[in-house]
Amino acid sequence: MDSEISLTVDGRRHTVAVDTRTTLLDALRDRLGVTSPKKGCDHGQCGSCTVLLDGRRHLTCLALAVSYDGAEIVTAAGLGPEDDLHPIQEAFLDHDGLQCGYCTPGQVCSAVGVLDELKQGHPSHVSQDLEATPEPSDDELRERMSGNLCRCGAYANILAAVREAAGRGQA
Amino acid sequence: MRELEYVRADDAASAVALVSGEPEARFLAGGTNLVDHLKLGITAPRLLVDVSRLPLDAVEEYDAPGGTGLRIGANVRNSDLAAHPAVRASWPAVSRALLAGASGQIRHQATTAGNLLQRTRCVYFQDATTPCNKREPGTGCSAVGGYARYNAVLGASPDCVTVHPSDLAVALTALDAQVVVLGVSGERRIPMTGLHRLPGDRPDLDTVLEHGDLITAVELPPSAAARRSTYQKARDRASYAFALVSVAAGLELDGDVVRDVRIAWGGVAHRPWRATRAEDALRGQQLTEEAVLAAAELELEGATTTDQNAYKVPMIRNTTALACTRLAAGEVSR
Amino acid sequence: MTEQAAAPLQPRSMGTSTIRLDGRLKVSGAAPYAVEHPADAPPLHAWLVQSTVARGRVSALDAQQALAHPGVVSVLDHTNAPRLEDTSNGELAILQDARVGFRGQIVAVVLAETLETAREGAALVRVTYQAEEHAAELRVDNATYRPDSVNPDMDTDTDEGDVEAALAGADVVVDETYRTPYEHNSPMEPHALVATWDDAGEGTVLDLVDSTQGVHGVVSALAPMLGLEPGQVRVRAPHVGGGFGSKGEPHSHEMAAALAARTTGGRPVSLAVTRQQMFALTGYRTATISRFRLGARSDGTLLAIDHQVFEQTSAIREYAEQTASPTRMMYAAPDRRTSHRLAVLDVAVPSWMRAPGEMPGMFAHETAMDELAVACGVDPIVLRELNEPATDPETGKPFNNRRLLDCLHRGAQRFGWSGRPAGARASADGEWWVGTGVASATYPMMVQPGNSARVRSLDGGRYSVAIGAVDIGTGAWTVLTQIAADALDVDPAAIELEIGDSSLPAATVAGGSSGTSSWGGAIVAASQLFRNDHGDSPDPGVETTASAAEDPVAEEYALHSFGAVFAEARVHRYTGEVRVPRLLGVYSVGRVINPLTARSQFLGGLTMGLSAALFEESYRDARFGHIVTQDLATYHVATHADVTGVEAEWLDEEDYVATPMGSRGIGEIGIVGTSAAVANATYHATGLRVRELPLTADRFLP
């Protein structure tokens, strides 16, 4: 059963017919040709498909596209095109926070979301004081990034990149 | 995934009417568990009724006996609930439980009601090519004699040995929350301790809800024990993993004597396990590690284990002691 | 093909931390992976149907419901799939007969217009089986088959001296059994490809855009089976989302896509293996059982080493992991014996996973060494000093550059080993027992024959350098550019590198830590010959293609890399949970060509070793025959939160015996020994010796 939805992706508005079974990830990749979000597990277990959806980091694999009619989506490609990268993307490059690159767009989107959540004062599992404003410590950044798996094991370098983007420089 | 009809509900009552009227209909909210199941082929509804845009997303205070309670709309996202100032201040176990579950992305997406209604992660339930009484009644339980590391140690039946996966549900069970349910015959309230079932010979039923019942809210009553509460989770990875065992605990102390205590366990049974025997044993006692261990031991009488999951008995006992002694000492527990 | 002896290269770009040249494409998500390549025509989507019995025959396959589903175009099974010319590779020869060799094997392929309809079509295919009794459990008592050789072509058994007599005369004997579980490579990009079959014209018939570690290897495996000449198959893989060995050889999904593409009248077929399917179809590390016996004098001097390995292979295709291979060369002992025996099971086909052999073998060996150190009351580093061999115990050849002890000593200094309490369960920090452990690492230096490179001059002093190498995340795009720049004595910006295409000069697999050595050697040879033939100011368009001549000097030496891994483990005394706050690897690997990307390789290997130490286990349910922990929620790999203090460094050196770049391989050594270092640290923390991976919390609870 097809259904027509509209999505704004990286600033471009699209109207697209999707099967009611089509996930947001497949709508992006397969219908719209937006392949920056990656399919790593398709079951919410790896984070490779992470985008910013209505401003927050969000998986696209465990989401039926039809339910997201009208959504505003920013992918890593929308954060910064190749020739005009977002500061977080530059930090990933400088610290070699990537190897095969497949989890990278999701890591980048997640990092942007993490820094925003910290700014809003959201606590995390490792926050000592639930009611205090959390600091972007290494422990906090690692815990918050943990929904994005990297099998190449670039974690140490990704942390360095996110730490720099959090304004902590070379700790 | 079979072909699906999709309807976006206009209001809660019509959503309930739509699903009640169609045996093969399901509610869709955050989708983090349902979409997973659609792809795995372990559920195949004909109709999805999308309730994710219903205005059930408020967190409101209400007057309750002994203070101010919190009514949480069913669609409040896990991340928003965990970050809500009132929850952090007065029901910290709820915030901690949410933050110990899933990932940042999933918490933005998953709803309060959906979290409670998520289904087991038993590997056989999720593998449609193997027998599973919960997925396909009467086919048998593959987890008996199979991969049993996560299996229940309390309240299991020969037909099902799995555990409930929610962290939030454990905290809500400890803190005497209740769910507000809208059904075809109107609204009713169900205490969290009575929402989830033990498997018995009907492991296909996770809860006491009828087909078409919609959870519209969760009500959190105030208590001194809730204000001094925590959630302790043991797991393989340091993050992004289901519990091996977990403990939600709340304490009200008079000096070092227990005036009130709430304990619920996760990862040990087909439902969040309210440890009432342990609570009864602790009330009026001095809060010491030994006392908590003994109380937990009492609750664990009758635990059944295999080689693969026997560790859960000492682990839940110790984790309970850890949670309670840290609470008593005013230390952070996580 | 011209062969050229490559002269040692002076480093200019080599040795500098050049930022990944493909990095900008990757951080924005613009680098296209296999199925992301735009096809000439909208592709059909393929979905695999897998067997639900472990052994038997397909007795009936009913595709009617599937074909009736809107969008489904066709269903291929053993009755209608194109015939293969050669079916000797039991893994790749799918859809040729009704036999089922393991649970999860491909029994049909559904082609449909969309992913959704393909998936549902596959669900609607009704397959009935004549099931036969199967065997899927590895035990010591059923691992009795002696393979002719072990991977890649090593002796199955070795036996020098009289091990039993030496053990009988030893002051101290460690006799223990160590187990490693099934593990899955689990690269983040699932195996996937787009296949197009067009036999209308000359040239390429089968075109694959694949996710593979070796484009030429796919050609040479598939072409003869499909009755094609190698020149009729083209495989491209410009960007690959990890492999760790699982994309080192083609697997059955690649054949499935090729067969399907042959039936569509030229329309491309897009096939992405699902994460769950990967646990049956794309290779894995066999479980291993190592009976290890060390006999020593009371001071720790080894007299005898005996390593008996029991592991498994698939009945449909043999793969024998070389688990005891590092035992043969690691330490000195006059009497030594190793053996490999396999259980031949009705299971999915095992294959390469990062450091096959060394990874499970060194877990056993280095844990046994730690036990020996405890038994003799000797510091573990001193024990290794005592048993350092003068020459390679296996071949008798001199080691070219064996700097194991330098790695141990440098690591000990940086890690702060000297203050370590000798006894176990000696340190606590609050609720945590704290301990430290060490293990050695090693990996053989390999250069593969069969590589050549093409150098062509372009306008403006630029050069095209081409070889069919693949960057699976190692940094090949960057590192090969640096090597070419130094070989041609130009700035890296003057190099236009072409890789990832089988139409380029032949290259071997990105595996065995041999990629950069093998490809780089060819690039150096071709570059030097190019300069020889065409001078420093060549006319645009002139070119040279050459391969590196084999180096006779290298044959005189035992060439291995070495390392030392140090771990701090904390074990929670209430829950048994294990955390590793510090992990340090120090390596001797020859010249490091790009410190930035090399560090990432080491950190990645250490992180995967940590993950294996603490979490990774694929649980095979022998009743069914398949892995039931078949996703990333139940097959745990390390997350950000688990990786807290991983560091790597290397000795400043070069090794021109190994390669003209002075480098050896670095891709695998980081995973070797790491799990033993962690296990030894948990013993030191708790006094509990766990001899089986992974080191999960339950093993530390009474």
PDB file of N, CA, C and O in Angstrom, chain C residues 588-639:
ATOM      1  N   SER C 588      56.524  -3.578  17.667  1.00  0.00           N
ATOM      2  CA  SER C 588      57.674  -3.504  16.771  1.00  0.00           C
ATOM      3  C   SER C 588      57.204  -4.006  15.419  1.00  0.00           C
ATOM      4  O   SER C 588      56.954  -5.201  15.237  1.00  0.00           O
ATOM      5  N   VAL C 589      57.052  -3.078  14.479  1.00  0.00           N
ATOM      6  CA  VAL C 589      56.414  -3.412  13.203  1.00  0.00           C
ATOM      7  C   VAL C 589      57.172  -2.832  12.016  1.00  0.00           C
ATOM      8  O   VAL C 589      56.617  -2.667  10.934  1.00  0.00           O
ATOM      9  N   GLY C 590      58.448  -2.515  12.222  1.00  0.00           N
ATOM     10  CA  GLY C 590      59.156  -1.823  11.148  1.00  0.00           C
ATOM     11  C   GLY C 590      58.724  -0.365  11.106  1.00  0.00           C
ATOM     12  O   GLY C 590      58.245   0.180  12.096  1.00  0.00           O
ATOM     13  N   ARG C 591      58.919   0.259   9.931  1.00  0.00           N
ATOM     14  CA  ARG C 591      58.538   1.672   9.826  1.00  0.00           C
ATOM     15  C   ARG C 591      57.024   1.820   9.837  1.00  0.00           C
ATOM     16  O   ARG C 591      56.307   1.057   9.183  1.00  0.00           O
ATOM     17  N   VAL C 592      56.557   2.825  10.561  1.00  0.00           N
ATOM     18  CA  VAL C 592      55.142   3.190  10.516  1.00  0.00           C
ATOM     19  C   VAL C 592      54.975   4.250   9.433  1.00  0.00           C
ATOM     20  O   VAL C 592      55.580   5.317   9.497  1.00  0.00           O
ATOM     21  N   ILE C 593      54.206   3.910   8.419  1.00  0.00           N
ATOM     22  CA  ILE C 593      54.159   4.779   7.234  1.00  0.00           C
ATOM     23  C   ILE C 593      53.328   6.029   7.486  1.00  0.00           C
ATOM     24  O   ILE C 593      53.673   7.115   7.040  1.00  0.00           O
ATOM     25  N   ASN C 594      52.222   5.866   8.212  1.00  0.00           N
ATOM     26  CA  ASN C 594      51.403   7.026   8.554  1.00  0.00           C
ATOM     27  C   ASN C 594      51.003   6.900  10.023  1.00  0.00           C
ATOM     28  O   ASN C 594      50.122   6.117  10.365  1.00  0.00           O
ATOM     29  N   PRO C 595      51.676   7.634  10.899  1.00  0.00           N
ATOM     30  CA  PRO C 595      51.415   7.466  12.332  1.00  0.00           C
ATOM     31  C   PRO C 595      49.946   7.675  12.702  1.00  0.00           C
ATOM     32  O   PRO C 595      49.433   6.999  13.600  1.00  0.00           O
ATOM     33  N   LEU C 596      49.269   8.567  12.005  1.00  0.00           N
ATOM     34  CA  LEU C 596      47.869   8.856  12.352  1.00  0.00           C
ATOM     35  C   LEU C 596      46.980   7.643  12.080  1.00  0.00           C
ATOM     36  O   LEU C 596      46.239   7.187  12.957  1.00  0.00           O
ATOM     37  N   THR C 597      47.071   7.102  10.874  1.00  0.00           N
ATOM     38  CA  THR C 597      46.200   5.973  10.543  1.00  0.00           C
ATOM     39  C   THR C 597      46.717   4.675  11.169  1.00  0.00           C
ATOM     40  O   THR C 597      45.928   3.785  11.488  1.00  0.00           O
ATOM     41  N   ALA C 598      48.036   4.581  11.372  1.00  0.00           N
ATOM     42  CA  ALA C 598      48.593   3.377  12.007  1.00  0.00           C
ATOM     43  C   ALA C 598      48.124   3.278  13.450  1.00  0.00           C
ATOM     44  O   ALA C 598      47.748   2.211  13.925  1.00  0.00           O
ATOM     45  N   ARG C 599      48.142   4.414  14.147  1.00  0.00           N
ATOM     46  CA  ARG C 599      47.669   4.398  15.530  1.00  0.00           C
ATOM     47  C   ARG C 599      46.221   3.905  15.569  1.00  0.00           C
ATOM     48  O   ARG C 599      45.832   3.124  16.441  1.00  0.00           O
ATOM     49  N   SER C 600      45.433   4.356  14.602  1.00  0.00           N
ATOM     50  CA  SER C 600      44.038   3.912  14.548  1.00  0.00           C
ATOM     51  C   SER C 600      43.948   2.400  14.365  1.00  0.00           C
ATOM     52  O   SER C 600      43.085   1.743  14.944  1.00  0.00           O
ATOM     53  N   GLN C 601      44.839   1.847  13.541  1.00  0.00           N
ATOM     54  CA  GLN C 601      44.835   0.392  13.331  1.00  0.00           C
ATOM     55  C   GLN C 601      45.170  -0.338  14.629  1.00  0.00           C
ATOM     56  O   GLN C 601      44.547  -1.332  14.970  1.00  0.00           O
ATOM     57  N   PHE C 602      46.199   0.144  15.331  1.00  0.00           N
ATOM     58  CA  PHE C 602      46.579  -0.504  16.590  1.00  0.00           C
ATOM     59  C   PHE C 602      45.456  -0.371  17.617  1.00  0.00           C
ATOM     60  O   PHE C 602      45.079  -1.330  18.279  1.00  0.00           O
ATOM     61  N   LEU C 603      44.932   0.856  17.753  1.00  0.00           N
ATOM     62  CA  LEU C 603      43.858   1.069  18.724  1.00  0.00           C
ATOM     63  C   LEU C 603      42.650   0.203  18.363  1.00  0.00           C
ATOM     64  O   LEU C 603      41.978  -0.345  19.234  1.00  0.00           O
ATOM     65  N   GLY C 604      42.393   0.090  17.069  1.00  0.00           N
ATOM     66  CA  GLY C 604      41.262  -0.726  16.623  1.00  0.00           C
ATOM     67  C   GLY C 604      41.470  -2.195  16.942  1.00  0.00           C
ATOM     68  O   GLY C 604      40.540  -2.887  17.367  1.00  0.00           O
ATOM     69  N   GLY C 605      42.698  -2.676  16.750  1.00  0.00           N
ATOM     70  CA  GLY C 605      42.989  -4.073  17.084  1.00  0.00           C
ATOM     71  C   GLY C 605      42.878  -4.310  18.580  1.00  0.00           C
ATOM     72  O   GLY C 605      42.294  -5.299  19.032  1.00  0.00           O
ATOM     73  N   LEU C 606      43.433  -3.392  19.365  1.00  0.00           N
ATOM     74  CA  LEU C 606      43.341  -3.512  20.822  1.00  0.00           C
ATOM     75  C   LEU C 606      41.883  -3.472  21.270  1.00  0.00           C
ATOM     76  O   LEU C 606      41.470  -4.222  22.156  1.00  0.00           O
ATOM     77  N   THR C 607      41.095  -2.602  20.653  1.00  0.00           N
ATOM     78  CA  THR C 607      39.692  -2.470  21.035  1.00  0.00           C
ATOM     79  C   THR C 607      38.921  -3.739  20.685  1.00  0.00           C
ATOM     80  O   THR C 607      38.088  -4.212  21.463  1.00  0.00           O
ATOM     81  N   MET C 608      39.224  -4.318  19.531  1.00  0.00           N
ATOM     82  CA  MET C 608      38.551  -5.567  19.175  1.00  0.00           C
ATOM     83  C   MET C 608      39.004  -6.702  20.090  1.00  0.00           C
ATOM     84  O   MET C 608      38.214  -7.570  20.467  1.00  0.00           O
ATOM     85  N   GLY C 609      40.279  -6.661  20.502  1.00  0.00           N
ATOM     86  CA  GLY C 609      40.764  -7.658  21.445  1.00  0.00           C
ATOM     87  C   GLY C 609      40.103  -7.503  22.802  1.00  0.00           C
ATOM     88  O   GLY C 609      39.746  -8.492  23.459  1.00  0.00           O
ATOM     89  N   LEU C 610      39.916  -6.271  23.220  1.00  0.00           N
ATOM     90  CA  LEU C 610      39.211  -5.994  24.472  1.00  0.00           C
ATOM     91  C   LEU C 610      37.767  -6.487  24.385  1.00  0.00           C
ATOM     92  O   LEU C 610      37.231  -7.101  25.319  1.00  0.00           O
ATOM     93  N   SER C 611      37.160  -6.224  23.254  1.00  0.00           N
ATOM     94  CA  SER C 611      35.779  -6.646  23.029  1.00  0.00           C
ATOM     95  C   SER C 611      35.672  -8.168  23.095  1.00  0.00           C
ATOM     96  O   SER C 611      34.748  -8.723  23.701  1.00  0.00           O
ATOM     97  N   ALA C 612      36.634  -8.842  22.490  1.00  0.00           N
ATOM     98  CA  ALA C 612      36.649 -10.311  22.535  1.00  0.00           C
ATOM     99  C   ALA C 612      36.890 -10.802  23.952  1.00  0.00           C
ATOM    100  O   ALA C 612      36.315 -11.801  24.386  1.00  0.00           O
ATOM    101  N   ALA C 613      37.745 -10.098  24.672  1.00  0.00           N
ATOM    102  CA  ALA C 613      38.050 -10.506  26.034  1.00  0.00           C
ATOM    103  C   ALA C 613      36.800 -10.449  26.907  1.00  0.00           C
ATOM    104  O   ALA C 613      36.545 -11.355  27.694  1.00  0.00           O
ATOM    105  N   LEU C 614      36.023  -9.390  26.747  1.00  0.00           N
ATOM    106  CA  LEU C 614      34.941  -9.142  27.702  1.00  0.00           C
ATOM    107  C   LEU C 614      33.561  -9.603  27.237  1.00  0.00           C
ATOM    108  O   LEU C 614      32.718  -9.938  28.070  1.00  0.00           O
ATOM    109  N   PHE C 615      33.295  -9.576  25.934  1.00  0.00           N
ATOM    110  CA  PHE C 615      31.897  -9.701  25.507  1.00  0.00           C
ATOM    111  C   PHE C 615      31.592 -10.755  24.455  1.00  0.00           C
ATOM    112  O   PHE C 615      30.517 -11.355  24.463  1.00  0.00           O
ATOM    113  N   GLU C 616      32.470 -10.892  23.475  1.00  0.00           N
ATOM    114  CA  GLU C 616      32.019 -11.526  22.237  1.00  0.00           C
ATOM    115  C   GLU C 616      31.867 -13.037  22.367  1.00  0.00           C
ATOM    116  O   GLU C 616      32.801 -13.733  22.763  1.00  0.00           O
ATOM    117  N   GLU C 617      30.703 -13.519  22.020  1.00  0.00           N
ATOM    118  CA  GLU C 617      30.431 -14.947  21.976  1.00  0.00           C
ATOM    119  C   GLU C 617      29.210 -15.198  21.103  1.00  0.00           C
ATOM    120  O   GLU C 617      28.123 -14.699  21.376  1.00  0.00           O
ATOM    121  N   SER C 618      29.422 -15.963  20.063  1.00  0.00           N
ATOM    122  CA  SER C 618      28.293 -16.402  19.258  1.00  0.00           C
ATOM    123  C   SER C 618      27.872 -17.754  19.809  1.00  0.00           C
ATOM    124  O   SER C 618      28.661 -18.698  19.821  1.00  0.00           O
ATOM    125  N   TYR C 619      26.636 -17.826  20.271  1.00  0.00           N
ATOM    126  CA  TYR C 619      26.170 -19.066  20.901  1.00  0.00           C
ATOM    127  C   TYR C 619      25.514 -19.954  19.857  1.00  0.00           C
ATOM    128  O   TYR C 619      24.496 -19.596  19.272  1.00  0.00           O
ATOM    129  N   ARG C 620      26.157 -21.102  19.607  1.00  0.00           N
ATOM    130  CA  ARG C 620      25.547 -22.038  18.673  1.00  0.00           C
ATOM    131  C   ARG C 620      24.647 -23.000  19.451  1.00  0.00           C
ATOM    132  O   ARG C 620      25.106 -23.668  20.371  1.00  0.00           O
ATOM    133  N   ASP C 621      23.391 -23.040  19.099  1.00  0.00           N
ATOM    134  CA  ASP C 621      22.468 -23.989  19.703  1.00  0.00           C
ATOM    135  C   ASP C 621      22.550 -25.260  18.874  1.00  0.00           C
ATOM    136  O   ASP C 621      22.026 -25.334  17.756  1.00  0.00           O
ATOM    137  N   ALA C 622      23.253 -26.247  19.425  1.00  0.00           N
ATOM    138  CA  ALA C 622      23.546 -27.453  18.643  1.00  0.00           C
ATOM    139  C   ALA C 622      22.276 -28.205  18.249  1.00  0.00           C
ATOM    140  O   ALA C 622      22.269 -28.943  17.274  1.00  0.00           O
ATOM    141  N   ARG C 623      21.201 -27.992  19.004  1.00  0.00           N
ATOM    142  CA  ARG C 623      19.948 -28.683  18.644  1.00  0.00           C
ATOM    143  C   ARG C 623      19.461 -28.222  17.276  1.00  0.00           C
ATOM    144  O   ARG C 623      18.900 -28.988  16.507  1.00  0.00           O
ATOM    145  N   PHE C 624      19.631 -26.937  17.015  1.00  0.00           N
ATOM    146  CA  PHE C 624      19.193 -26.393  15.728  1.00  0.00           C
ATOM    147  C   PHE C 624      20.347 -26.328  14.729  1.00  0.00           C
ATOM    148  O   PHE C 624      20.144 -26.472  13.533  1.00  0.00           O
ATOM    149  N   GLY C 625      21.528 -26.025  15.234  1.00  0.00           N
ATOM    150  CA  GLY C 625      22.709 -25.973  14.384  1.00  0.00           C
ATOM    151  C   GLY C 625      23.162 -24.575  14.015  1.00  0.00           C
ATOM    152  O   GLY C 625      24.186 -24.415  13.365  1.00  0.00           O
ATOM    153  N   HIS C 626      22.408 -23.545  14.398  1.00  0.00           N
ATOM    154  CA  HIS C 626      22.804 -22.198  14.008  1.00  0.00           C
ATOM    155  C   HIS C 626      23.119 -21.338  15.235  1.00  0.00           C
ATOM    156  O   HIS C 626      22.857 -21.723  16.370  1.00  0.00           O
ATOM    157  N   ILE C 627      23.713 -20.189  14.944  1.00  0.00           N
ATOM    158  CA  ILE C 627      24.023 -19.222  15.990  1.00  0.00           C
ATOM    159  C   ILE C 627      22.725 -18.511  16.359  1.00  0.00           C
ATOM    160  O   ILE C 627      22.048 -17.958  15.491  1.00  0.00           O
ATOM    161  N   VAL C 628      22.375 -18.539  17.640  1.00  0.00           N
ATOM    162  CA  VAL C 628      21.116 -17.906  18.044  1.00  0.00           C
ATOM    163  C   VAL C 628      21.324 -16.474  18.560  1.00  0.00           C
ATOM    164  O   VAL C 628      20.365 -15.722  18.656  1.00  0.00           O
ATOM    165  N   THR C 629      22.551 -16.118  18.862  1.00  0.00           N
ATOM    166  CA  THR C 629      22.834 -14.711  19.227  1.00  0.00           C
ATOM    167  C   THR C 629      23.215 -13.982  17.941  1.00  0.00           C
ATOM    168  O   THR C 629      24.362 -13.620  17.730  1.00  0.00           O
ATOM    169  N   GLN C 630      22.223 -13.783  17.076  1.00  0.00           N
ATOM    170  CA  GLN C 630      22.532 -13.401  15.700  1.00  0.00           C
ATOM    171  C   GLN C 630      22.160 -11.950  15.402  1.00  0.00           C
ATOM    172  O   GLN C 630      21.603 -11.643  14.346  1.00  0.00           O
ATOM    173  N   ASP C 631      22.461 -11.064  16.322  1.00  0.00           N
ATOM    174  CA  ASP C 631      22.317  -9.633  16.022  1.00  0.00           C
ATOM    175  C   ASP C 631      23.243  -8.857  16.956  1.00  0.00           C
ATOM    176  O   ASP C 631      23.926  -9.455  17.804  1.00  0.00           O
ATOM    177  N   LEU C 632      23.286  -7.555  16.809  1.00  0.00           N
ATOM    178  CA  LEU C 632      24.238  -6.758  17.583  1.00  0.00           C
ATOM    179  C   LEU C 632      23.708  -6.397  18.969  1.00  0.00           C
ATOM    180  O   LEU C 632      24.403  -5.744  19.737  1.00  0.00           O
ATOM    181  N   ALA C 633      22.480  -6.846  19.292  1.00  0.00           N
ATOM    182  CA  ALA C 633      21.997  -6.690  20.668  1.00  0.00           C
ATOM    183  C   ALA C 633      22.368  -7.906  21.501  1.00  0.00           C
ATOM    184  O   ALA C 633      22.499  -7.797  22.724  1.00  0.00           O
ATOM    185  N   THR C 634      22.526  -9.038  20.863  1.00  0.00           N
ATOM    186  CA  THR C 634      22.853 -10.252  21.621  1.00  0.00           C
ATOM    187  C   THR C 634      24.285 -10.715  21.358  1.00  0.00           C
ATOM    188  O   THR C 634      24.837 -11.464  22.155  1.00  0.00           O
ATOM    189  N   TYR C 635      24.868 -10.319  20.236  1.00  0.00           N
ATOM    190  CA  TYR C 635      26.319 -10.484  20.043  1.00  0.00           C
ATOM    191  C   TYR C 635      26.935  -9.137  20.382  1.00  0.00           C
ATOM    192  O   TYR C 635      26.909  -8.208  19.583  1.00  0.00           O
ATOM    193  N   HIS C 636      27.431  -9.046  21.595  1.00  0.00           N
ATOM    194  CA  HIS C 636      27.917  -7.754  22.086  1.00  0.00           C
ATOM    195  C   HIS C 636      29.314  -7.452  21.570  1.00  0.00           C
ATOM    196  O   HIS C 636      30.221  -8.258  21.742  1.00  0.00           O
ATOM    197  N   VAL C 637      29.476  -6.295  20.953  1.00  0.00           N
ATOM    198  CA  VAL C 637      30.814  -5.765  20.698  1.00  0.00           C
ATOM    199  C   VAL C 637      30.958  -4.503  21.548  1.00  0.00           C
ATOM    200  O   VAL C 637      29.968  -3.911  21.960  1.00  0.00           O
ATOM    201  N   ALA C 638      32.193  -4.129  21.810  1.00  0.00           N
ATOM    202  CA  ALA C 638      32.445  -3.011  22.722  1.00  0.00           C
ATOM    203  C   ALA C 638      31.775  -1.731  22.230  1.00  0.00           C
ATOM    204  O   ALA C 638      31.717  -1.465  21.029  1.00  0.00           O
ATOM    205  N   THR C 639      31.277  -0.958  23.184  1.00  0.00           N
ATOM    206  CA  THR C 639      30.738   0.374  22.884  1.00  0.00           C
ATOM    207  C   THR C 639      31.764   1.437  23.306  1.00  0.00           C
ATOM    208  O   THR C 639      32.774   1.121  23.925  1.00  0.00           O
TER     209      THR C 639
END
